[in-house]
Short mmCIF file of C-alpha atoms and ligand atoms in Angstrom, two decimals:
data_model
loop_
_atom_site.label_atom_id
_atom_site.label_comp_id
_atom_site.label_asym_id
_atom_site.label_seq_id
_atom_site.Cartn_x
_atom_site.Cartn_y
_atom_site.Cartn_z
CA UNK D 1 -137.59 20.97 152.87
CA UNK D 2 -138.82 24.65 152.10
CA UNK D 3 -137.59 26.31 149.64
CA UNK D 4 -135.37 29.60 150.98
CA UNK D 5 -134.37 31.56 148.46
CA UNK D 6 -134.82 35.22 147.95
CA UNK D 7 -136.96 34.81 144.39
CA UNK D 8 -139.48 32.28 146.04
CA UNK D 9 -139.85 34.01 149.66
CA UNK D 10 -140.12 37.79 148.43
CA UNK D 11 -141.37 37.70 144.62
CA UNK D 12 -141.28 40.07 142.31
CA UNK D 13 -145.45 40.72 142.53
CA UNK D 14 -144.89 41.79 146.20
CA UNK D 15 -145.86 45.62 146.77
CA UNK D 16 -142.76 47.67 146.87
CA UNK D 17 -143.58 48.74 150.58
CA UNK D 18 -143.26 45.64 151.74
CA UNK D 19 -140.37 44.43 149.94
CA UNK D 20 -138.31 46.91 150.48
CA UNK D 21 -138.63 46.27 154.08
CA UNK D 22 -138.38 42.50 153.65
CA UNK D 23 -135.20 43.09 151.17
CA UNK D 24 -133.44 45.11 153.85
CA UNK D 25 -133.78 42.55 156.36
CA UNK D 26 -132.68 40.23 154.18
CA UNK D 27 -129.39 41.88 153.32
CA UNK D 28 -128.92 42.88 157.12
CA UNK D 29 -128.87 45.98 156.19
CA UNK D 30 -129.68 48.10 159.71
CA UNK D 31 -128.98 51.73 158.30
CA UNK D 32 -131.49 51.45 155.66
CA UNK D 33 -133.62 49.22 157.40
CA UNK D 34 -133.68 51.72 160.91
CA UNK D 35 -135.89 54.65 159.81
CA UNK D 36 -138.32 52.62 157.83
CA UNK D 37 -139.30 51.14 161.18
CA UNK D 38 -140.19 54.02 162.92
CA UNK D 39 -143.40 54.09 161.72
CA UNK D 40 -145.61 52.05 163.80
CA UNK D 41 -145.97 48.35 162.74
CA UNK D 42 -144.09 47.81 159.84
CA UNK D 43 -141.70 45.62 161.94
CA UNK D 44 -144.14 43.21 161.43
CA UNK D 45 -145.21 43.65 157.81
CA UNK D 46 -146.06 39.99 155.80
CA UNK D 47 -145.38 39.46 152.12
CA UNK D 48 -148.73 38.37 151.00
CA UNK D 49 -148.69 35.29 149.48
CA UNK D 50 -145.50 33.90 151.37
CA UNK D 51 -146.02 35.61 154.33
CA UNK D 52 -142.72 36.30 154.87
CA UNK D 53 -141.94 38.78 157.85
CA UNK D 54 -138.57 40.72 158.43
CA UNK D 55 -137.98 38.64 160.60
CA UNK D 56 -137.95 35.31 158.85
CA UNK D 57 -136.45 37.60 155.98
CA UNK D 58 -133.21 38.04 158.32
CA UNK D 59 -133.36 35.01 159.73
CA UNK D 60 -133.74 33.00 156.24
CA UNK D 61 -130.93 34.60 154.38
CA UNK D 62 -128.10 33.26 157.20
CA UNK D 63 -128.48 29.45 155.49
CA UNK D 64 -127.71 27.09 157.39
CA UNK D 65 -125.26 27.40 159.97
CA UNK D 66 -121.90 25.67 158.29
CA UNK D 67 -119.53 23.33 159.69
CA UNK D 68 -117.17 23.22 156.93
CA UNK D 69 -113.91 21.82 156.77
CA UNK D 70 -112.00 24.68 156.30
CA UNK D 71 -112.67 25.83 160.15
CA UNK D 72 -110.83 29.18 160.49
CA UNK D 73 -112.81 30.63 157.14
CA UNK D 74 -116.27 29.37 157.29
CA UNK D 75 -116.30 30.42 161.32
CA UNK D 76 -115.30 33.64 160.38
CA UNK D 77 -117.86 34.12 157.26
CA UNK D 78 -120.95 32.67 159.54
CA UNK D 79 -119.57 35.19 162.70
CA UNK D 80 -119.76 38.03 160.24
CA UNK D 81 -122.92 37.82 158.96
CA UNK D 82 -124.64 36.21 162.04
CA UNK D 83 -123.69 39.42 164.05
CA UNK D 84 -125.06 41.41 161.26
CA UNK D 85 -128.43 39.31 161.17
CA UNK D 86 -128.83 39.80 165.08
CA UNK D 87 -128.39 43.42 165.22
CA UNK D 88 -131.16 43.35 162.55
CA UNK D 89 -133.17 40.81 164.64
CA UNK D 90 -132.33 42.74 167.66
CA UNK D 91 -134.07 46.16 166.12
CA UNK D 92 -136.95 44.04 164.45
CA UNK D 93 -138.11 43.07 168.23
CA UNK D 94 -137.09 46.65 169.79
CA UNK D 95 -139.37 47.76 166.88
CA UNK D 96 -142.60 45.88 167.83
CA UNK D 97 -141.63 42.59 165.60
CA UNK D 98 -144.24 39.82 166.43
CA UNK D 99 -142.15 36.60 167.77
CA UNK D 100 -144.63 33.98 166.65
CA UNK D 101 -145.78 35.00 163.14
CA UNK D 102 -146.46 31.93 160.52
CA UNK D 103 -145.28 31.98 157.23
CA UNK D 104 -146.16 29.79 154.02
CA UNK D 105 -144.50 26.80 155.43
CA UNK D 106 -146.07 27.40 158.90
CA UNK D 107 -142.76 28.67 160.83
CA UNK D 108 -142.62 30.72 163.32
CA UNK D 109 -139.01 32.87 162.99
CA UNK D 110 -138.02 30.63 165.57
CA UNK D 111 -138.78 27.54 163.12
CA UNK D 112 -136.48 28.89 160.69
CA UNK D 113 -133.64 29.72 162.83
CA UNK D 114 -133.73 25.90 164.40
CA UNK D 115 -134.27 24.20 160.71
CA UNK D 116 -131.03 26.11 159.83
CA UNK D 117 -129.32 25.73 163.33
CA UNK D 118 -128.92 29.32 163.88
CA UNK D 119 -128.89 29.13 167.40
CA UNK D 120 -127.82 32.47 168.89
CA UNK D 121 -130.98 34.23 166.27
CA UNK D 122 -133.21 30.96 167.58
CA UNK D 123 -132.66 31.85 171.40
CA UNK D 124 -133.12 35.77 170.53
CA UNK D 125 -136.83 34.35 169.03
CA UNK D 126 -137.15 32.58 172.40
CA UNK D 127 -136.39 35.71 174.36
CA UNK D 128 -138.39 37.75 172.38
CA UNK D 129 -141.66 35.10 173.07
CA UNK D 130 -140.86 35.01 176.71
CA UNK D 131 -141.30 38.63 177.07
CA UNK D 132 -144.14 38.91 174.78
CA UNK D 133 -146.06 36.34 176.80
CA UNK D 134 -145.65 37.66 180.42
CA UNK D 135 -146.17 41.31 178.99
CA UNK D 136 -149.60 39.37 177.56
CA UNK D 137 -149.65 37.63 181.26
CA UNK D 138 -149.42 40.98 182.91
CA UNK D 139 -152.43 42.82 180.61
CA UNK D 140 -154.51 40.40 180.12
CA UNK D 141 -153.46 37.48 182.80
CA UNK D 142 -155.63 38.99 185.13
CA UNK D 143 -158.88 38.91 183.19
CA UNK D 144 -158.05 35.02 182.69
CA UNK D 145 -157.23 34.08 186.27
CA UNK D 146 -160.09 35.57 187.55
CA UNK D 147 -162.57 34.33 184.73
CA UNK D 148 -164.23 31.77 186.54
CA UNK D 149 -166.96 29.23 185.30
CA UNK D 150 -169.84 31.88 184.87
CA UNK D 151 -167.37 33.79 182.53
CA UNK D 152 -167.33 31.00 180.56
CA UNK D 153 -170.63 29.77 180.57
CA UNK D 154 -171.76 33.21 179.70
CA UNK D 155 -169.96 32.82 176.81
CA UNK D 156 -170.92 29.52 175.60
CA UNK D 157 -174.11 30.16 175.98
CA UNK D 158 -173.41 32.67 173.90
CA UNK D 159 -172.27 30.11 171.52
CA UNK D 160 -168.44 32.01 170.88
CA UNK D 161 -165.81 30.53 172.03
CA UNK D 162 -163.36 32.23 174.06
CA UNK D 163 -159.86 32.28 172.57
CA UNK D 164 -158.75 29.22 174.91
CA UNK D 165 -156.30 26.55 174.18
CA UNK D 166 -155.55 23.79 176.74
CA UNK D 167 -152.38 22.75 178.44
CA UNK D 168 -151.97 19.73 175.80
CA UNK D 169 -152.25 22.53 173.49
CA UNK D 170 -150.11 25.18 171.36
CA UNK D 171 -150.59 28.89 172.44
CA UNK D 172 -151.13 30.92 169.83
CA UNK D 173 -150.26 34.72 169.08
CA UNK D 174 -152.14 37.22 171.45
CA UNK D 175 -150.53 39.83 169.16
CA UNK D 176 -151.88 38.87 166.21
CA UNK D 177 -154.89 40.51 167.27
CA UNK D 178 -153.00 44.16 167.24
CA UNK D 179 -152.32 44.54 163.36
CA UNK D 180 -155.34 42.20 161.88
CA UNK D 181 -156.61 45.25 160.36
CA UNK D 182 -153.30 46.30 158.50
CA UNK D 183 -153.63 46.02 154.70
CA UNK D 184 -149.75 44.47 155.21
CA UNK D 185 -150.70 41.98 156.89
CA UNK D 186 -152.82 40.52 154.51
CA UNK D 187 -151.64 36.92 154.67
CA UNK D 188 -153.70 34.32 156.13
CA UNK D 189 -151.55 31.88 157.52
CA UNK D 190 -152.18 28.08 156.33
CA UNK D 191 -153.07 26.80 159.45
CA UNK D 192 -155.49 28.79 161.53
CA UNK D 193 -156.00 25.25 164.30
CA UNK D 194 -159.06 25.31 165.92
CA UNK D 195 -159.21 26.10 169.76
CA UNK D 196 -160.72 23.40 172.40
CA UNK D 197 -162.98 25.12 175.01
CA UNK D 198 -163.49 23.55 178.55
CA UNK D 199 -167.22 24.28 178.56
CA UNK D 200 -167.38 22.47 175.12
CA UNK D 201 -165.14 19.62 175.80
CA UNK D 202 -167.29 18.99 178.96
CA UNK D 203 -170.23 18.80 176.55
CA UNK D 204 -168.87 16.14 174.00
CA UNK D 205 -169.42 13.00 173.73
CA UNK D 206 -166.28 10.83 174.14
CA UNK D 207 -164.87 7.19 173.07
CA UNK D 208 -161.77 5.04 174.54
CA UNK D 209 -160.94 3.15 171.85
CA UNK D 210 -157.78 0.70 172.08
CA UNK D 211 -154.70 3.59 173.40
CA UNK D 212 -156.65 6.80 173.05
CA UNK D 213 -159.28 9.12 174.36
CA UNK D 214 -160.91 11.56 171.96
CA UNK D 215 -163.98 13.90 171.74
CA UNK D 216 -166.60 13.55 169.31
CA UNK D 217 -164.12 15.82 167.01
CA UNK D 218 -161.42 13.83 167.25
CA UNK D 219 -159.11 15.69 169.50
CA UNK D 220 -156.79 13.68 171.45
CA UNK D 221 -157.83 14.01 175.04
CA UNK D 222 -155.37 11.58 176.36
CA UNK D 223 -153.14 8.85 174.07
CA UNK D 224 -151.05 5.64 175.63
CA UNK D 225 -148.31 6.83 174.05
CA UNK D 226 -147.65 9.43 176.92
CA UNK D 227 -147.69 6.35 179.40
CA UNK D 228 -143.87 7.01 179.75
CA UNK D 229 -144.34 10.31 180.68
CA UNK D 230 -146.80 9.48 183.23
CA UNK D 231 -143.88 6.37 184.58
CA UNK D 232 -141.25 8.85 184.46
CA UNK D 233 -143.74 11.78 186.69
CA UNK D 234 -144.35 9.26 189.03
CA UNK D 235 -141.26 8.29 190.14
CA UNK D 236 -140.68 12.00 189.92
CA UNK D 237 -143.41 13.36 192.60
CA UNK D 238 -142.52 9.67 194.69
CA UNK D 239 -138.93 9.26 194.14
CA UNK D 240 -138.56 6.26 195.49
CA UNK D 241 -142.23 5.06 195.45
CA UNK D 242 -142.19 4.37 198.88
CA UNK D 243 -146.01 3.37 200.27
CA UNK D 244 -148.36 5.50 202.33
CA UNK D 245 -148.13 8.95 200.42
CA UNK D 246 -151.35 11.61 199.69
CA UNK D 247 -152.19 11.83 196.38
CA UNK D 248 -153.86 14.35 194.63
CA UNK D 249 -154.54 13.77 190.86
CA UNK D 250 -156.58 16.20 188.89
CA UNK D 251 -157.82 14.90 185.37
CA UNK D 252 -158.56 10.80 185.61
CA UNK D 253 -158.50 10.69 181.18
CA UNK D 254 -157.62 6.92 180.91
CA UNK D 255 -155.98 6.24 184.80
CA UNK D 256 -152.68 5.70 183.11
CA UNK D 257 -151.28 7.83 185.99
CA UNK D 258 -153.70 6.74 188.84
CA UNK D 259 -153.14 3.06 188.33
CA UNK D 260 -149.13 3.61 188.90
CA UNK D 261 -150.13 5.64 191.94
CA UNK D 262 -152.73 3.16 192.83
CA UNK D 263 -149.92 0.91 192.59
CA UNK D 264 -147.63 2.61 195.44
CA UNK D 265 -150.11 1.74 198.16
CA UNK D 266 -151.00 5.60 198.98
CA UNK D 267 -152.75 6.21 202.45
CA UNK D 268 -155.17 9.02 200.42
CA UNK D 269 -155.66 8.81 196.72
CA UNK D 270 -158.05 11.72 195.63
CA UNK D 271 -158.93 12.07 192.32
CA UNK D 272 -160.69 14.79 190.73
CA UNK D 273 -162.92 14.04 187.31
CA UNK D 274 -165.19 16.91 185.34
CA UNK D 275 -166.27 14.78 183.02
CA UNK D 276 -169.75 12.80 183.31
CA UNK D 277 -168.89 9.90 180.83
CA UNK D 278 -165.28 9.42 181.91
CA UNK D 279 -167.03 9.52 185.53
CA UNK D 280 -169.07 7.03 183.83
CA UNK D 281 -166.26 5.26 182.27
CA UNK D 282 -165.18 5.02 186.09
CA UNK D 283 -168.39 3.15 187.28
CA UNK D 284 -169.12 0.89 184.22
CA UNK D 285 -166.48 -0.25 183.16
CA UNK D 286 -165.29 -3.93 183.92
CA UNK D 287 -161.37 -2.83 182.73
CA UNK D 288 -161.23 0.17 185.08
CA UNK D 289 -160.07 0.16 188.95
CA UNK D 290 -161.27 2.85 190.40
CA UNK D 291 -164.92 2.21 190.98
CA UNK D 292 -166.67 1.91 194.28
CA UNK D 293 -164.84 -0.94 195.33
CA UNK D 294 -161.89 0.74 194.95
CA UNK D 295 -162.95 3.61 197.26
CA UNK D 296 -164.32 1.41 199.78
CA UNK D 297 -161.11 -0.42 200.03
CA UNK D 298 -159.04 2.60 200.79
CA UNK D 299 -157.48 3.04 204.26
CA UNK D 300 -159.59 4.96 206.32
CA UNK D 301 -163.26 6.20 205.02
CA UNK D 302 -162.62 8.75 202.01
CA UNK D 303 -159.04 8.04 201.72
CA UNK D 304 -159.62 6.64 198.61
CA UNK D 305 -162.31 8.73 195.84
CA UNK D 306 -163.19 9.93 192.69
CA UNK D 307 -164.24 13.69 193.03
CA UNK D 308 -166.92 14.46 190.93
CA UNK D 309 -166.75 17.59 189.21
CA UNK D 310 -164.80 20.78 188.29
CA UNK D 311 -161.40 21.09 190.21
CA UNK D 312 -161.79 24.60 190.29
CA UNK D 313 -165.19 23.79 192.35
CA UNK D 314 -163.66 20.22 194.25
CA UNK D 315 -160.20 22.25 195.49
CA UNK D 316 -162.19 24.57 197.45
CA UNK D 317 -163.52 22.28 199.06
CA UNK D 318 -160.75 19.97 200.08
CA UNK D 319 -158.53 22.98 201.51
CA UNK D 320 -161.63 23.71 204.19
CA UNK D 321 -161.41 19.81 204.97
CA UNK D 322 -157.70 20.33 205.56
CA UNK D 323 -156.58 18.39 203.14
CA UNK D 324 -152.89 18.19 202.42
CA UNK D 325 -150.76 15.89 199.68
CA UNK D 326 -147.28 14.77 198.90
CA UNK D 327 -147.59 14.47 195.70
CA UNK D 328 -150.04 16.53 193.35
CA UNK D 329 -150.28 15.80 189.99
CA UNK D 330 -152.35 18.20 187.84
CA UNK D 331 -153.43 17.49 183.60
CA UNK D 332 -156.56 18.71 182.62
CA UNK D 333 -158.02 19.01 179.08
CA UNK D 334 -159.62 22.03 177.35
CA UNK D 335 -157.85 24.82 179.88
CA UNK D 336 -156.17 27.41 179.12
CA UNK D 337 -152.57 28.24 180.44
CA UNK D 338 -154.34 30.66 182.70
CA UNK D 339 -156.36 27.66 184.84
CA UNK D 340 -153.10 26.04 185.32
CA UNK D 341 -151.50 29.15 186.44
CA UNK D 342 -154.28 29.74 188.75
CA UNK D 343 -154.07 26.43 190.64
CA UNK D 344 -150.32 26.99 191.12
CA UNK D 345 -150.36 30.17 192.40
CA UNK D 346 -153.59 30.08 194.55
CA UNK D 347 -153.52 26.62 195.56
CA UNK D 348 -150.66 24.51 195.60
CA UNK D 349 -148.55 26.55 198.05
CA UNK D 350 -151.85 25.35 200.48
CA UNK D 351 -152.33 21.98 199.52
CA UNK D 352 -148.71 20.82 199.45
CA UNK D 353 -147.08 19.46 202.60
CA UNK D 354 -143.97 20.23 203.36
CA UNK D 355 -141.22 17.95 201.43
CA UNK D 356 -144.47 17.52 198.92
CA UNK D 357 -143.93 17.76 195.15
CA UNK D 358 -146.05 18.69 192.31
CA UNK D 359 -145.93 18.33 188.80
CA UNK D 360 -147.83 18.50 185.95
CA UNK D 361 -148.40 17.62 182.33
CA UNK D 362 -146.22 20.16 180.48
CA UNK D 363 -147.75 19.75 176.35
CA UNK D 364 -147.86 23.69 176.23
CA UNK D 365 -146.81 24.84 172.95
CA UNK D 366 -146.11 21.31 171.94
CA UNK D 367 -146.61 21.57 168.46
CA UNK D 368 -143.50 23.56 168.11
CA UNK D 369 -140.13 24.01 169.61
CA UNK D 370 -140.01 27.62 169.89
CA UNK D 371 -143.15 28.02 171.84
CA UNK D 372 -142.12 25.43 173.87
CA UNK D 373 -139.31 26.49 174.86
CA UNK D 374 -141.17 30.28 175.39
CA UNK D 375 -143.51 28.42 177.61
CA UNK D 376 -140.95 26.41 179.74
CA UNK D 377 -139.55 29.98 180.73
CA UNK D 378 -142.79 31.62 181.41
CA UNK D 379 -143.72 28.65 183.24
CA UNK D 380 -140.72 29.32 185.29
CA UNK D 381 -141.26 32.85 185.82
CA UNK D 382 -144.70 32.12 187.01
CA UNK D 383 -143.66 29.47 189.34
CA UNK D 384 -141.02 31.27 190.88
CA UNK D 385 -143.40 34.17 191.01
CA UNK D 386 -145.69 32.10 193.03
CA UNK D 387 -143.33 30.96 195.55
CA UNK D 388 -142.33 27.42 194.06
CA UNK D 389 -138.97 25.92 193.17
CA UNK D 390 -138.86 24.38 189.68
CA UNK D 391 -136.17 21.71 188.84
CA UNK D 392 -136.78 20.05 184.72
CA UNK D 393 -135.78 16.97 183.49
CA UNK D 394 -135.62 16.21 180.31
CA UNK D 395 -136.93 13.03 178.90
CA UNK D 396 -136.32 11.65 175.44
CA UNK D 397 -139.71 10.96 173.80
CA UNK D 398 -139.72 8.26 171.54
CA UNK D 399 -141.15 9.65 168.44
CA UNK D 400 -141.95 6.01 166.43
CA UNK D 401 -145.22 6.43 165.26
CA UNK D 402 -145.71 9.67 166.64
CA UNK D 403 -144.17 11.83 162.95
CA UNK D 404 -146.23 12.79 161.11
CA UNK D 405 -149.79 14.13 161.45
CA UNK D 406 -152.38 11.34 161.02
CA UNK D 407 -150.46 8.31 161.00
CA UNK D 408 -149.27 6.06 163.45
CA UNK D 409 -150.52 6.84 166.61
CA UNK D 410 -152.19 10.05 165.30
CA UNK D 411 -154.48 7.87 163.01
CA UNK D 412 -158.23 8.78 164.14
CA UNK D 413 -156.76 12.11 165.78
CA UNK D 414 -157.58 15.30 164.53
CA UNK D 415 -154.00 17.25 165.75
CA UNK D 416 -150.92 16.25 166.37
CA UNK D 417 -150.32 18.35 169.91
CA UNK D 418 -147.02 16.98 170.66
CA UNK D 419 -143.91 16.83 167.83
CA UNK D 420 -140.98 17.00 169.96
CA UNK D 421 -138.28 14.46 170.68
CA UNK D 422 -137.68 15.87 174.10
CA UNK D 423 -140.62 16.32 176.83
CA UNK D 424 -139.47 18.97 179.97
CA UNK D 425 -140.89 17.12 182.59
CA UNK D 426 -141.52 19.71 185.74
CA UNK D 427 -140.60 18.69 189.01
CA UNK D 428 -141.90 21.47 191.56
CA UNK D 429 -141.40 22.23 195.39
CA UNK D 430 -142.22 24.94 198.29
CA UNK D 431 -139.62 27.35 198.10
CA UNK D 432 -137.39 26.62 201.09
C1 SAM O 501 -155.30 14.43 179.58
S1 SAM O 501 -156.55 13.68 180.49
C2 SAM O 501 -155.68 13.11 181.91
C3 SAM O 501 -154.90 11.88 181.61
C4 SAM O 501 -154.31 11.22 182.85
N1 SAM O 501 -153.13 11.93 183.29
C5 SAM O 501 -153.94 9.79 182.55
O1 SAM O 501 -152.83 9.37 182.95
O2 SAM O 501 -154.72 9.08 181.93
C6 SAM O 501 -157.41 15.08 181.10
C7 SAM O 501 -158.57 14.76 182.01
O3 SAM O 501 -158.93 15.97 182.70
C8 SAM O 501 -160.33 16.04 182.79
N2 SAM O 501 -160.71 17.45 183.02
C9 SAM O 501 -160.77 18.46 182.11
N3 SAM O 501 -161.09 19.59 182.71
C10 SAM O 501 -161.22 19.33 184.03
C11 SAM O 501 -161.53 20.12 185.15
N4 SAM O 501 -161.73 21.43 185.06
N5 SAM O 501 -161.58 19.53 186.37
C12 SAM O 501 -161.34 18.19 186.48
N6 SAM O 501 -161.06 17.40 185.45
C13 SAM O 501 -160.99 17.95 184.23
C14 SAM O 501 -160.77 15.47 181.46
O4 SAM O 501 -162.12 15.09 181.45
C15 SAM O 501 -159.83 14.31 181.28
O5 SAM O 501 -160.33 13.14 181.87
#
């Protein structure tokens, strides 16, 4: 449990510029607080060595939120100061605050405020993320939807990685990038996680090894233990599991979720695969279905296949043939949040019968609450945006083995994307 008090989060060797902001905050003290922040960034100032913002500052200093016995006077106590903290919360974010910020103990505000179960200051944090990220969406969304697979070649070639993370991953803070240069802002946070790019993932060599998929650097492309998520999205997109549906899965990983589709007797099963030794996988190996008997069994000729390649180069292609699905299933590896955006907006609303559903594998910002719950709203935004109803169920994940970071089922993983007890699963229609 980290330790919260004053002496350890703002010491005394922190410069006086930043602690008096940080000590202000901490007191909720707004009138004294108010005019230091109208100069430019110092909403957002770090303590050096604990990196403590004035947000976490404000946050922190609440405790936890008390249930005592005595009812009437610890409600009124906690009301007091939590309206105090909020106004100061409130001003941090009208001042340019950053949402997502890491501290010593890697948390996010947000992180603090749910340890303590401040929930009014944890939903502001929430609030404050959504809007950060579709303000991000809206100046730089663009630039990602349309970067297409030159962009990105260009810059592998180029050997630098573009700042991408995938859908099974955390997204990180685009505002970081606005202060790095600020000498109060020194603190380097203790967990910097590296980024997976599509163009390298497509390039690395893979294993399936008993219950996982990883790349040659360990990263966990696709684990068994999300074979309940993949039951429970199923009978989601086929309530009912009734026989003769179109299916469209994008991202094969280990067929977890092709064999239960597989398994409801579709009349079209499409499948679309980037990778050339899962596509090998496919053909070689004696445990998997889906190899060339499989697609000369299907139906009718093509009903049942294995797309080879990119989706964003197969999808094209299957809207000229006039394809059309009830059920579309989308989880891809190495993508950013801006690919999956991009095949919502552009081409689900054409590939989705009416009465069709589609759903996909929602691990963004898995790695924390707060930015999953910031991603389940911009999600929603950019769904609704794009002309789809969004319904979410929420599934309890069982988290045996799943703890703590290289143990259990993380052993021979190099990240632990997903620490949550509760998985949003996304269940997503035409708008009517
Ligand atoms: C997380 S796994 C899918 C797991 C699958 N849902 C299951 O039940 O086993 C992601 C898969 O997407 C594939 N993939 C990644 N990028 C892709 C792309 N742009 N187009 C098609 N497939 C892609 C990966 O090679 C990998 O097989």
């Amino acid at each position: 449990m980290p330790d919260d008090t004053h002496e350890t989060r703002i010491p005394a060797s922190c410069p006086a510029s930043i602690s008096e902001i940080l000590n202000h905050a901490w007191n909720h003290n707004l009138a004294s607080l108010k005019p230091l922040l109208s100069v430019p960034g110092r909403a957002s100032v770090q303590e050096p060595t604990t990196g403590e913002t004035p947000l976490h500052a404000a946050i922190r200093s609440c405790g936890p939120q008390t249930q005592g016995n005595d009812e009437a006077n610890s409600k009124q106590t906690v009301t007091v100061d939590i309206k105090a903290a909020q106004a100061v919360v409130q001003e941090l974010f009208l001042s340019g605050a950053i949402w997502n910020d890491v501290d010593s103990n890697n948390e996010t505000p947000g992180c603090v405020a749910a340890r303590l179960g401040q929930e009014e200051l944890y939903n502001m944090c929430v609030g404050a993320g959504m809007r950060a990220e579709l303000l991000f969406g809206l100046l730089d969304g663009y630039e990602a939807l349309e970067s297409d697979v030159e962009d990105e070649e260009e810059e592998d070639e180029n050997g630098s990685a573009a700042a991408e993370e995938s859908t099974e991953d955390q997204k990180d803070a685009p505002e970081d990038i606005i202060l790095e240069s600020d000498p109060d802002r020194a603190f380097s946070p203790p967990q910097a996680g590296d980024t997976v790019t599509s163009a390298a993932y497509l390039r690395a060599n893979l294993t399936y090894t008993d219950g996982k998929l990883v790349d040659d650097e360990q990263n966990g492309v696709m684990m068994a233990w999300e074979t309940s998520i993949m039951r429970a999205s199923v009978d989601a997109l086929l309530p009912g599991l009734p026989a003769g549906k179109r299916i469209l899965n994008i991202g094969f990983g280990m067929g977890i979720i092709d064999t239960m589709f597989r398994d409801t007797q579709p009349s079209r099963h499409h499948i679309i695969e980037a990778h050339p030794e899962v596509l090998k996988h496919v053909e070689t190996s004696a445990d998997c279905k889906f190899g060339k008997d499989w697609e000369s069994n299907g139906p009718a000729e093509g009903a049942y296949k294995i797309h080879a390649g990119k989706w964003q180069e197969v999808v094209p292609k299957l809207l000229e043939e006039g394809e059309l699905y009830d059920a579309i299933y989308f989880d891809t590896f190495g993508e950013d949040y801006g690919q999956l955006r991009m095949f919502f907006t552009e081409y689900v609303p054409a590939l989705l019968d009416e009465g069709g559903i589609f759903g996909f594998f929602n691990g963004l910002g898995a790695d924390r609450k707060v930015c999953y719950d910031v991603y389940t709203k911009v999600v929603e935004m950019h769904l609704t945006d794009a002309g789809l109803d969004i319904e979410w169920n929420e599934l309890d994940v069982d988290m045996e083995g799943l703890g703590e970071e290289g143990k259990g089922e993380w052993q021979g993983v190099k990240r632990r994307y997903w620490t949550l007890d509760k998985y949003q699963l996304p269940i997503i229609t035409l708008m009517g």
